[in-house]
Short mmCIF file of C-alpha atoms in Angstrom, two decimals:
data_model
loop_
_atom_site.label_atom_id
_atom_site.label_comp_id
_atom_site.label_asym_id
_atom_site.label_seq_id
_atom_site.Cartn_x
_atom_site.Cartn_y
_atom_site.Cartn_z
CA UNK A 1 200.77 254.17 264.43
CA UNK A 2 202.96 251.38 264.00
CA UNK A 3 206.31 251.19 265.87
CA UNK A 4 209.87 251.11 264.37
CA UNK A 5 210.77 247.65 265.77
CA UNK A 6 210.22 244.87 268.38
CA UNK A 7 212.22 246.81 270.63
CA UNK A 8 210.09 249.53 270.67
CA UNK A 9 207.41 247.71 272.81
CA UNK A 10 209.20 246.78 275.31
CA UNK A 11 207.16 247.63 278.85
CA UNK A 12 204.19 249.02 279.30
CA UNK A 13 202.36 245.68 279.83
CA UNK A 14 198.67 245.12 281.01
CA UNK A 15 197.64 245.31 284.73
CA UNK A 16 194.93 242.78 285.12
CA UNK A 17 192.86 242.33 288.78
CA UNK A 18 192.50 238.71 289.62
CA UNK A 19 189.11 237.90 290.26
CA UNK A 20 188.25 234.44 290.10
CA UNK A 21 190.66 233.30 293.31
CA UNK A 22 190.37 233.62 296.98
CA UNK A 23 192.36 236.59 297.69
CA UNK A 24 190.56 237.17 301.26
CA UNK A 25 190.06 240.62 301.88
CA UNK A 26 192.85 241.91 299.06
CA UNK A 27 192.58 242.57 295.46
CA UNK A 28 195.39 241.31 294.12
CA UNK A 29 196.64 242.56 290.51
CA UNK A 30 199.17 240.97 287.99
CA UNK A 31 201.34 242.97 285.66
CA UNK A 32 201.21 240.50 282.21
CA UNK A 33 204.71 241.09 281.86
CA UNK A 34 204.26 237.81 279.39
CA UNK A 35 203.08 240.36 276.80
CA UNK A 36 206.43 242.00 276.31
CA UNK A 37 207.93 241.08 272.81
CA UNK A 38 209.94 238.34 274.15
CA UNK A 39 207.93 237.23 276.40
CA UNK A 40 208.98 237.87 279.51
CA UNK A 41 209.54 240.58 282.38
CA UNK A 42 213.42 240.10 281.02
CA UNK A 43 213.41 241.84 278.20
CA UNK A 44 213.38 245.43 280.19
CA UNK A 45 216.75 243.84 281.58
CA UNK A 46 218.29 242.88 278.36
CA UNK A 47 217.50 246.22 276.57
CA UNK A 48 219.19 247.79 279.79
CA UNK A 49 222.10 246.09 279.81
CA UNK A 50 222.81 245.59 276.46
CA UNK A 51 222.68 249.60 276.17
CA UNK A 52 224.19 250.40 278.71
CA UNK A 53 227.09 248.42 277.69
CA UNK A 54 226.77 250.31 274.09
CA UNK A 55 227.26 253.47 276.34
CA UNK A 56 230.07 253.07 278.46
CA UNK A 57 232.07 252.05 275.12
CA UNK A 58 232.27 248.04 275.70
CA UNK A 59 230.34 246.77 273.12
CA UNK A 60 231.02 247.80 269.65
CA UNK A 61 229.15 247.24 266.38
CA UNK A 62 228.99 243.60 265.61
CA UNK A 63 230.33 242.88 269.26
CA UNK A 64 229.51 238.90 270.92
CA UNK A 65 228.02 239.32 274.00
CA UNK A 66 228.12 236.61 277.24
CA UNK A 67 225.45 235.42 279.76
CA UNK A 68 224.49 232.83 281.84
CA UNK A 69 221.11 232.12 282.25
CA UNK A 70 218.66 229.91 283.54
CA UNK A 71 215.54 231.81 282.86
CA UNK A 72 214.49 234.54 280.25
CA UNK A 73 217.29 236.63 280.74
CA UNK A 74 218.86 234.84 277.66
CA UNK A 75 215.52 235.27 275.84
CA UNK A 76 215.72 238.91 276.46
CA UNK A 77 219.00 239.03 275.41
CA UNK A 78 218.41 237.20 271.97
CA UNK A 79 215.65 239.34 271.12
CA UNK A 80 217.91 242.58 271.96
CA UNK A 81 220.94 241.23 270.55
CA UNK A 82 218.82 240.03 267.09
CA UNK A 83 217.90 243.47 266.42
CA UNK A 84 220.98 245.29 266.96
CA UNK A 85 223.02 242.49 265.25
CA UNK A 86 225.34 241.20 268.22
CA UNK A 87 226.41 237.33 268.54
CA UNK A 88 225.48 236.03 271.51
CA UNK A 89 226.71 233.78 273.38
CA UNK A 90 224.59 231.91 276.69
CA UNK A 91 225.21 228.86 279.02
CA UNK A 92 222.71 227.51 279.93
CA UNK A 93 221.68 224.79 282.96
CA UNK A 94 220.04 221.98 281.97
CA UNK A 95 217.05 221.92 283.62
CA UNK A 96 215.92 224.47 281.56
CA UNK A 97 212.55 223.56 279.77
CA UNK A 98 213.67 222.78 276.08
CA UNK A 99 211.03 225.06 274.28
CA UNK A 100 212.96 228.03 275.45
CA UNK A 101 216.31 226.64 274.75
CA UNK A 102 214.63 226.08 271.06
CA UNK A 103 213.14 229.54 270.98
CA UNK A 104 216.92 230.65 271.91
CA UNK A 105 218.55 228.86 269.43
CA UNK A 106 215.71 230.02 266.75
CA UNK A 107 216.89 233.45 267.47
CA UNK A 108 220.51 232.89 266.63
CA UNK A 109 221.99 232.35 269.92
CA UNK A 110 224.68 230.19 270.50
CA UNK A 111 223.38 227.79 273.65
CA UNK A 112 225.73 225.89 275.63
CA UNK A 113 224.19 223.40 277.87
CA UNK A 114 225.97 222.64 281.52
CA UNK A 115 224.87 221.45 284.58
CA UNK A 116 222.35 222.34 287.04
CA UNK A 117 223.65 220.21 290.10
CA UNK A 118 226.37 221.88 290.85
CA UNK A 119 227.14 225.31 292.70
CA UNK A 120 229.22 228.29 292.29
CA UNK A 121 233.14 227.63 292.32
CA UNK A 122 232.72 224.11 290.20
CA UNK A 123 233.84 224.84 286.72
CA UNK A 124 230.86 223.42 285.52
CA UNK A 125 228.54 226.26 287.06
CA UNK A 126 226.73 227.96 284.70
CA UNK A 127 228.07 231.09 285.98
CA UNK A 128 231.91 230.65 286.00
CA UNK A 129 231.50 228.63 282.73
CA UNK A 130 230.21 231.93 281.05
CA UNK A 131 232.96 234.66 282.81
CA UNK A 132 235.14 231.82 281.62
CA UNK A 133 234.02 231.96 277.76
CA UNK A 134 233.73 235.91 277.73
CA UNK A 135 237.28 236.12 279.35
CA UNK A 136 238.58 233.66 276.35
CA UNK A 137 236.48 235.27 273.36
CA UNK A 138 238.19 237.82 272.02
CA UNK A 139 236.26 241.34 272.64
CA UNK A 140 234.07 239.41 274.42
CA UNK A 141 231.21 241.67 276.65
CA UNK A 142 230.30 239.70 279.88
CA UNK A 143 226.77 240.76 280.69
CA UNK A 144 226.58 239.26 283.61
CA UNK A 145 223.06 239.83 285.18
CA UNK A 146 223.71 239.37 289.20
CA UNK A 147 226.33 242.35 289.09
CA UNK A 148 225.15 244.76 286.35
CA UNK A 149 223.42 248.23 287.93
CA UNK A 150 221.38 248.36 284.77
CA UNK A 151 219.24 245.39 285.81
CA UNK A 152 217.54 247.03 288.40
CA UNK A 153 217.48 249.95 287.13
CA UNK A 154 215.27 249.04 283.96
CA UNK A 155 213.24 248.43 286.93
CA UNK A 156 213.86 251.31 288.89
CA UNK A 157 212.79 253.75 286.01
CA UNK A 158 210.35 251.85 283.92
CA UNK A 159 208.65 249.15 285.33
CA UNK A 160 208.08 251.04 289.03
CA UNK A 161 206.44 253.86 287.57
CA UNK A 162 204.57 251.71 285.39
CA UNK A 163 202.86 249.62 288.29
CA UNK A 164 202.17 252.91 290.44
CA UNK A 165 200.41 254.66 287.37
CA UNK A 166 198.19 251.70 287.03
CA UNK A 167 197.52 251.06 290.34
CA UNK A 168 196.51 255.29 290.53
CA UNK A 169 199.04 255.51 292.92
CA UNK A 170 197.86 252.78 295.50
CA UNK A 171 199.79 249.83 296.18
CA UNK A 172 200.27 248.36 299.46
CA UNK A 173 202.25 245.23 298.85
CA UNK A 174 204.47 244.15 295.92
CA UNK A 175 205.27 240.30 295.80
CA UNK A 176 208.56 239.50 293.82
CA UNK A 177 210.79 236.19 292.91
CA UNK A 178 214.22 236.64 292.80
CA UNK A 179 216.54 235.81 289.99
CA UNK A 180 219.25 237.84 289.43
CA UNK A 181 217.91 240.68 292.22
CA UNK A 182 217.04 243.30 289.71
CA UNK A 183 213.53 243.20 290.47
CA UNK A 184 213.22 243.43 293.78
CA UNK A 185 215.99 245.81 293.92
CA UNK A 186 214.95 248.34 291.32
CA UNK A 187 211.26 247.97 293.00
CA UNK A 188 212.44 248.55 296.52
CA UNK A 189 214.11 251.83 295.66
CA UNK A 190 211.61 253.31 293.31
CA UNK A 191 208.50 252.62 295.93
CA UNK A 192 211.42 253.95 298.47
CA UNK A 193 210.84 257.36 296.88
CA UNK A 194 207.31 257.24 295.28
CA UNK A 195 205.44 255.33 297.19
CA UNK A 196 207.06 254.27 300.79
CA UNK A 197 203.76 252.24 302.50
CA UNK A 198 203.94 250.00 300.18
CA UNK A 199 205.55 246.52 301.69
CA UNK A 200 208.30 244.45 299.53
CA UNK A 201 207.43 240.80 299.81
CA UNK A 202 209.61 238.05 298.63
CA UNK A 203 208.04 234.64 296.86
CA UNK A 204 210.78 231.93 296.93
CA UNK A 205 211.27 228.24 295.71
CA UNK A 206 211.47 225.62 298.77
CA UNK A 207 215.36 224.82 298.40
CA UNK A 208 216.75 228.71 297.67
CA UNK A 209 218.34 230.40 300.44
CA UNK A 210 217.17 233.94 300.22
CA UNK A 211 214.06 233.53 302.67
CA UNK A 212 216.21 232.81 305.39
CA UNK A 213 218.74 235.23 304.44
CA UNK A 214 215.97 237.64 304.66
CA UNK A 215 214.07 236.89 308.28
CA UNK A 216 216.88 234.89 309.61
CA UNK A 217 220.29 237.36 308.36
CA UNK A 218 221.96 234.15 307.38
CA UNK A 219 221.08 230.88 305.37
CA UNK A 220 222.37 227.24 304.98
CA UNK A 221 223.39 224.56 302.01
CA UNK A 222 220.85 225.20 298.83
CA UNK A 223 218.54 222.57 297.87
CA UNK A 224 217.15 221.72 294.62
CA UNK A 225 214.08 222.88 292.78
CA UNK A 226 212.23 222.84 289.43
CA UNK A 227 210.92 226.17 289.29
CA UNK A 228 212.77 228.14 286.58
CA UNK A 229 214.30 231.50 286.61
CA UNK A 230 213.83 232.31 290.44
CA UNK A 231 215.67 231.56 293.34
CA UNK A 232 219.28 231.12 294.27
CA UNK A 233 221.86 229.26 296.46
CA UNK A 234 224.03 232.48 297.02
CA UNK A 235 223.05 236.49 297.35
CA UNK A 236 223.58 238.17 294.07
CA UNK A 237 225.52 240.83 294.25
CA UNK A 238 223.22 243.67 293.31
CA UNK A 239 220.48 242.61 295.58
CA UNK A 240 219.17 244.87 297.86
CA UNK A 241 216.43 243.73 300.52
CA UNK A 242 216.55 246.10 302.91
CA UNK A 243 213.01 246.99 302.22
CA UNK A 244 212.58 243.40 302.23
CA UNK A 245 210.94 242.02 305.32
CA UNK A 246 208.53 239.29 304.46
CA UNK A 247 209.41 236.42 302.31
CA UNK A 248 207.29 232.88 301.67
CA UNK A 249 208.67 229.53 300.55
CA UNK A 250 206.95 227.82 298.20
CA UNK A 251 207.01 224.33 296.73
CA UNK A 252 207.35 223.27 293.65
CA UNK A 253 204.03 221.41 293.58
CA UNK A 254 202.30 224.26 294.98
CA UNK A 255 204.12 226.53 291.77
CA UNK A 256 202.58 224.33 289.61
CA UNK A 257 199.34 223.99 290.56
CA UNK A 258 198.50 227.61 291.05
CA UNK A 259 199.86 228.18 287.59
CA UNK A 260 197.38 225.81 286.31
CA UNK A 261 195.23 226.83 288.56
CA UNK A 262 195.74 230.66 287.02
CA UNK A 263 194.57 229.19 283.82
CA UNK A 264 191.91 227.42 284.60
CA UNK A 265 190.19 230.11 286.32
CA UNK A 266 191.39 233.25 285.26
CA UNK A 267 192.18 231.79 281.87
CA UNK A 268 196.02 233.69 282.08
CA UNK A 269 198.79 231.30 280.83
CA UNK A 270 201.62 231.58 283.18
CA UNK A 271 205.33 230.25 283.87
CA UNK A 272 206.36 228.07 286.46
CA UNK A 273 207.63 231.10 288.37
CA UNK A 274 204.65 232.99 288.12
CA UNK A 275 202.58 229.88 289.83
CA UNK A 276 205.32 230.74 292.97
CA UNK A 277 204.66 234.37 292.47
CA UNK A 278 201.02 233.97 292.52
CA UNK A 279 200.95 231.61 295.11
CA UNK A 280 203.05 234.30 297.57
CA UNK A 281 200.76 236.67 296.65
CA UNK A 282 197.24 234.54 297.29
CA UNK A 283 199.47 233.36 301.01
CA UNK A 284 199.72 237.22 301.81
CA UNK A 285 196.75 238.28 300.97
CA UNK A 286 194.71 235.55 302.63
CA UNK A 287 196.63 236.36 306.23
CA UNK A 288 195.30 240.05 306.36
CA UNK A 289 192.68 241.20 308.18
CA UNK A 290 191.75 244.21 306.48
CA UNK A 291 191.63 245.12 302.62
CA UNK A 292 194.83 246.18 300.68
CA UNK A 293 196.12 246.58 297.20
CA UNK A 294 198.67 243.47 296.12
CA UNK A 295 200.52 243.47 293.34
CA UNK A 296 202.80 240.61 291.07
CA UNK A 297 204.04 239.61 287.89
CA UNK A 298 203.08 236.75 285.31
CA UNK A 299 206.61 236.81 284.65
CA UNK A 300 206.35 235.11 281.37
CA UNK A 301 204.34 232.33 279.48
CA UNK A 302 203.28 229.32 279.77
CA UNK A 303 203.52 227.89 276.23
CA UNK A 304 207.38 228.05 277.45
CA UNK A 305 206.51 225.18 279.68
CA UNK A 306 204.02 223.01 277.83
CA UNK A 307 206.37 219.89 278.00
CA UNK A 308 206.20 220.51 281.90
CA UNK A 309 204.03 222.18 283.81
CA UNK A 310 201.33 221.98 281.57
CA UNK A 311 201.82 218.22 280.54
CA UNK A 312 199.79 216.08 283.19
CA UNK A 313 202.39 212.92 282.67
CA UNK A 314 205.38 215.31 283.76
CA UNK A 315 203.26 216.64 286.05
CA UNK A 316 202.23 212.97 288.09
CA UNK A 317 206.09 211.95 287.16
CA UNK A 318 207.28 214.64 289.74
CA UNK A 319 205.02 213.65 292.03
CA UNK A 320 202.82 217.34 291.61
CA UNK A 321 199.86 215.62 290.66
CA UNK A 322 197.61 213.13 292.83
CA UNK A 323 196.39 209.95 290.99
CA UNK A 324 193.51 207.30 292.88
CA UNK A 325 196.00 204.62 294.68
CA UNK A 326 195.25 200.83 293.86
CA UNK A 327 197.84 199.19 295.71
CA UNK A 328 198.86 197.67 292.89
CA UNK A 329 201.10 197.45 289.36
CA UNK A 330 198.42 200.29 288.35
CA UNK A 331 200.23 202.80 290.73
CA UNK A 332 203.33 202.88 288.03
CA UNK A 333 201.96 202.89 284.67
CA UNK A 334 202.12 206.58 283.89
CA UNK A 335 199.90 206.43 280.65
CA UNK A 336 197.11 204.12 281.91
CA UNK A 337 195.26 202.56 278.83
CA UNK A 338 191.63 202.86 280.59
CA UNK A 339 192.25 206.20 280.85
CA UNK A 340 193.01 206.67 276.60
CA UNK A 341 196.36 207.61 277.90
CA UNK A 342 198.41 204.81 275.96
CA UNK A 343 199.59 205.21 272.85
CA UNK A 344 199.14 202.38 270.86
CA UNK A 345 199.00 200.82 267.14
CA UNK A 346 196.78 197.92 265.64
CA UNK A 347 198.34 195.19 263.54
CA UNK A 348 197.00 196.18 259.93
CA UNK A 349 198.50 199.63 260.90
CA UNK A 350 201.36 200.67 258.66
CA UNK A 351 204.71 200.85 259.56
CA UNK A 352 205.41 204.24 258.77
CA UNK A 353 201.91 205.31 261.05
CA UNK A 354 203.67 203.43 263.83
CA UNK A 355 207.39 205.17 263.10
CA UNK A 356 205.33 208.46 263.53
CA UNK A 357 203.06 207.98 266.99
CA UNK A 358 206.79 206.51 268.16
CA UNK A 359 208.59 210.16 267.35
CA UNK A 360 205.14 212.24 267.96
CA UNK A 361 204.35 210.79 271.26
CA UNK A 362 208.81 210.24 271.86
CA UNK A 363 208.12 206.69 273.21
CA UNK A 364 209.95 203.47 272.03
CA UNK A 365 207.58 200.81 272.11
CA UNK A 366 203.97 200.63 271.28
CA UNK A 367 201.41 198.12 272.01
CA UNK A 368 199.69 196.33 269.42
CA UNK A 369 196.00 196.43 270.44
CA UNK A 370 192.98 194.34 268.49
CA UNK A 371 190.03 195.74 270.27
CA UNK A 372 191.24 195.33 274.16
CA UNK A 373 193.34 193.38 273.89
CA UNK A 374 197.50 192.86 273.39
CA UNK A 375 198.37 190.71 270.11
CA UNK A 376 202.42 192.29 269.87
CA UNK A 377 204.73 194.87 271.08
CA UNK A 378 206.38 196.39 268.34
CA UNK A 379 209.66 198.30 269.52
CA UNK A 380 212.36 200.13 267.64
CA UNK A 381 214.58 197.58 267.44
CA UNK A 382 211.52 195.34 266.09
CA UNK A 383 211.03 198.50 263.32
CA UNK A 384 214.42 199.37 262.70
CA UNK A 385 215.16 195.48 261.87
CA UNK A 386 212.39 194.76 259.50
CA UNK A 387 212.54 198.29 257.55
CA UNK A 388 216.09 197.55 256.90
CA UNK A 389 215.98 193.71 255.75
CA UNK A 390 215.13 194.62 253.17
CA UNK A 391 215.41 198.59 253.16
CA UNK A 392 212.23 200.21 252.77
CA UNK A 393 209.87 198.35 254.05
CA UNK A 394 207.65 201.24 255.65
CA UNK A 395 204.36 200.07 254.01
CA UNK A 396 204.30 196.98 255.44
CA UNK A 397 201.66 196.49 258.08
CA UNK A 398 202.81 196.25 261.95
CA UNK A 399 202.13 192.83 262.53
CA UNK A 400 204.64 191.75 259.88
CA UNK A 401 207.20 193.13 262.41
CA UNK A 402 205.44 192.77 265.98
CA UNK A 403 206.94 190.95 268.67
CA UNK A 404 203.81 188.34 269.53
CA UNK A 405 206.16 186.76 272.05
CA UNK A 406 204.73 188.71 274.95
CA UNK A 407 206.12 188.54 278.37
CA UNK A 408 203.12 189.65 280.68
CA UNK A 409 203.03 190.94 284.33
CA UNK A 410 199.70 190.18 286.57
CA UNK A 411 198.18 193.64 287.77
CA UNK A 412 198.77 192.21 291.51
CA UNK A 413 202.46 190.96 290.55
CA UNK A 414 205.25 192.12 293.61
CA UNK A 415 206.64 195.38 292.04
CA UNK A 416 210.12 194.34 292.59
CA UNK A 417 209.56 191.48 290.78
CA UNK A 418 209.63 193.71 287.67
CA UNK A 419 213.50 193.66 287.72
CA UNK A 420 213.45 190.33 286.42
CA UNK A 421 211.51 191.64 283.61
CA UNK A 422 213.70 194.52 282.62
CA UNK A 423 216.86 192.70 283.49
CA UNK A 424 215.77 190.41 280.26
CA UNK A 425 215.15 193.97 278.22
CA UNK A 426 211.62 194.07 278.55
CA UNK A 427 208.97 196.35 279.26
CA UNK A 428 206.27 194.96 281.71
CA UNK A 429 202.68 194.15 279.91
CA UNK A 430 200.69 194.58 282.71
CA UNK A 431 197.11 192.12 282.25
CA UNK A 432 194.24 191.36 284.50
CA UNK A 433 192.15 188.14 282.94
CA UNK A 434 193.14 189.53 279.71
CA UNK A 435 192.27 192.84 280.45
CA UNK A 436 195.24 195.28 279.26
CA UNK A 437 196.19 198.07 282.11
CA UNK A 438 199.17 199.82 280.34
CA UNK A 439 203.19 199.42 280.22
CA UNK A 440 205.34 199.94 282.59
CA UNK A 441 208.99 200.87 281.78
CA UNK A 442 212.36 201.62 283.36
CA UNK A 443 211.67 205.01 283.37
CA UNK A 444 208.12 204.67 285.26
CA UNK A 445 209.68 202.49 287.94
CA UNK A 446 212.43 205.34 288.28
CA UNK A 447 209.71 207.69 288.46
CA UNK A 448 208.10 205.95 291.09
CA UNK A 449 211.21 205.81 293.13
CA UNK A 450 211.70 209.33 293.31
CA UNK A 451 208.17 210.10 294.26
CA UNK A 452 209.76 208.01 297.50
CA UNK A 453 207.59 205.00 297.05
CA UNK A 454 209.55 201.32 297.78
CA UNK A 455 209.86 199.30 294.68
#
């Protein structure tokens, strides 16, 4: 029978038994929470909230509702809020990855980007900026996430029950991330009651403070990480972890690579958070010495991350991915041209092909190749200047606008040397006996900076 609405088919999500990874003696289970309408283990949260605050009398018909998020919670929301036919209203951080903050904005909500370097108590935190808005919108409903008791408790009376039935009442350990708490907490007092053997286990971002809150009692300054949706710099205030006794800190490389690992192998399509999730879980279950049940979440999907975790150039730009060292200019190019990885134009090429590869691939320069080798450079500024003198000159072919005055870079040229390049507003051409190695930009020297290697 078909249901009513979206909303409808909300939890209830697959259990799946991993199979293809070394779990040691465990079986270790994920619950595709990615198969919720909205993709993500948030919508439970957002139905909750939303009506529970249709309950209590705060939100009335037609009602704008607030939230910060850095995660699906906003996703969640939208979805909720769409049906219902609440504006919404969510501030978001900007490291967010930009397909959900498209998806959010597809759905009607009204996004508001601040920053993600700064903490709680700057006006600029994501947090305080959305208790400010609510406070200033007139009948305004703050969700607010980290303090609402029907966040865990979506959890606490749906998903719980869900995870036992599934499991046929078996579970020894239950490996969680933590966001806004409501997970963990609504987990660790449902198995409290219903199943009391089986161990909470935290799965943490490297730079969050809530592992050493939980086996130390107290934690210091937050770092930074690139994991979204999990992990905080303060203790929200519904958490509960007093069930809580193991936690593991995981990198962001790590995240990443078991998430692609995850699809590679067990061919399931997960978020960046899920790679930490996963990665806890695989850590546990590999330092026990006799069988037991574990179970996690794919929190949500992957095709929300496509432009990061899944994208090998973001992936070597944060340093997540190994390439072969040469010792040499090779070590910066990010798309190496040996490798197919450059995007390039030839010189009988249209000007309108090359306008597109330049938005398609979002570079601002492309080579102009004639078999192997470099014959121009044709940049925006080179496009932009010949399409408009006169206007509409889009059919012309690119080398009636190339730059053929190229300034190359030897493959064993001093790296810092390339400052003398870019200080003239060039890329660097980088050529070995006329053999073409790739481009190397401002952005690729930055990139190999912060991956901590001397320029």
């Amino acid at each position: 029978m078909p249901t009513r609405g979206l909303l409808d088919l909300i939890g209830n999500t697959p259990m799946v038994e991993i199979t293809r990874l070394d779990t040691g003696p465990c079986r270790l289970f994920v619950k595709l929470e990615c198969q919720n309408p909205g993709g993500s283990i948030k919508d439970r949260i957002g139905l909750s909230m939303i009506e529970g605050a249709e309950r209590d009398g705060r939100l009335q018909p037609g009602g704008t509702l607030v939230e910060a998020t850095a995660g699906n919670t906003g996703l969640g929301l939208a979805l909720v809020a769409a049906a219902k036919g609440y504006r919404l209203i969510l501030v978001v951080p900007d490291k967010m990855a930009r397909e959900k903050i498209f998806h959010l904005r597809a759905m009607g909500a009204e996004v508001r980007l601040t920053r993600s370097d700064v903490g709680k108590g700057h006006p600029e935190y994501y947090q305080d900026m959305a208790s400010r808005i609510a406070a200033e919108t007139p009948g305004a409903v703050f969700i607010n996430q980290f303090g609402n008791p029907h966040n865990p408790r979506a959890h606490e009376t749906g998903t719980g029950p869900e995870i036992l039935a599934q499991l046929d009442g078996d579970l020894d350990a239950m490996v969680c991330g933590v966001g806004s708490a409501g997970t963990i907490t609504g987990l660790s007092r449902f198995f409290a009651k219903a199943s009391p053997k089986t161990e909470m286990v935290l799965a943490d971002p490297v730079g969050s403070v809530l592992v050493d809150y939980i086996t130390k009692g107290s934690f210091g300054e937050a770092g930074s990480w690139v994991v979204e949706g999990i992990g905080e710099d303060f203790i929200p205030p519904i958490a509960d972890f007093s069930r809580v006794r193991k936690g593991y800190s995981i990198a962001d490389a790590e995240s990443c690579n078991t998430a692609r690992e995850l699809l590679r192998k067990e061919g399931i399509l997960g978020g960046s958070s899920s790679g930490t999730l996963v990665a806890a879980a695989l850590r546990y279950c590999r330092e026990q010495t006799a069988p037991k049940r574990v179970c996690t979440f794919i929190c949500d999907s992957g095709n929300k991350y496509l432009s990061k975790v899944y994208n090998d150039y973001w992936m070597i730009d944060q340093g997540f991915l190994e390439r072969p060292r040469h010792g040499d200019l090779r070590d910066l190019i990010t798309r190496r041209f040996d490798e197919g990885a450059t995007v390039t134009i030839g010189p009988d090429d249209l000007l309108t092909t090359a306008y597109a590869r330049m938005k398609l691939y979002d570079v601002s320069q492309l080579p102009v190749m004639q078999a192997d080798r470099v014959v121009g450079l044709l940049d925006e500024w080179d496009l932009l200047h010949h399409v408009q003198n006169p206007p509409g000159r889009f059919t012309d072919p690119v080398r009636t606008a190339m730059n053929q005055k190229l300034e190359t870079v030897d493959l064993n040229t001093p790296a810092g040397r390339l400052m003398e390049t870019f200080d003239k507003g060039h890329v660097a051409i980088v050529v070995e006996k006329g053999h073409f190695h790739g481009l190397i930009t401002r952005i690729d020297a930055l990139n190999h900076l912060r991956r901590n290697v001397a320029l």
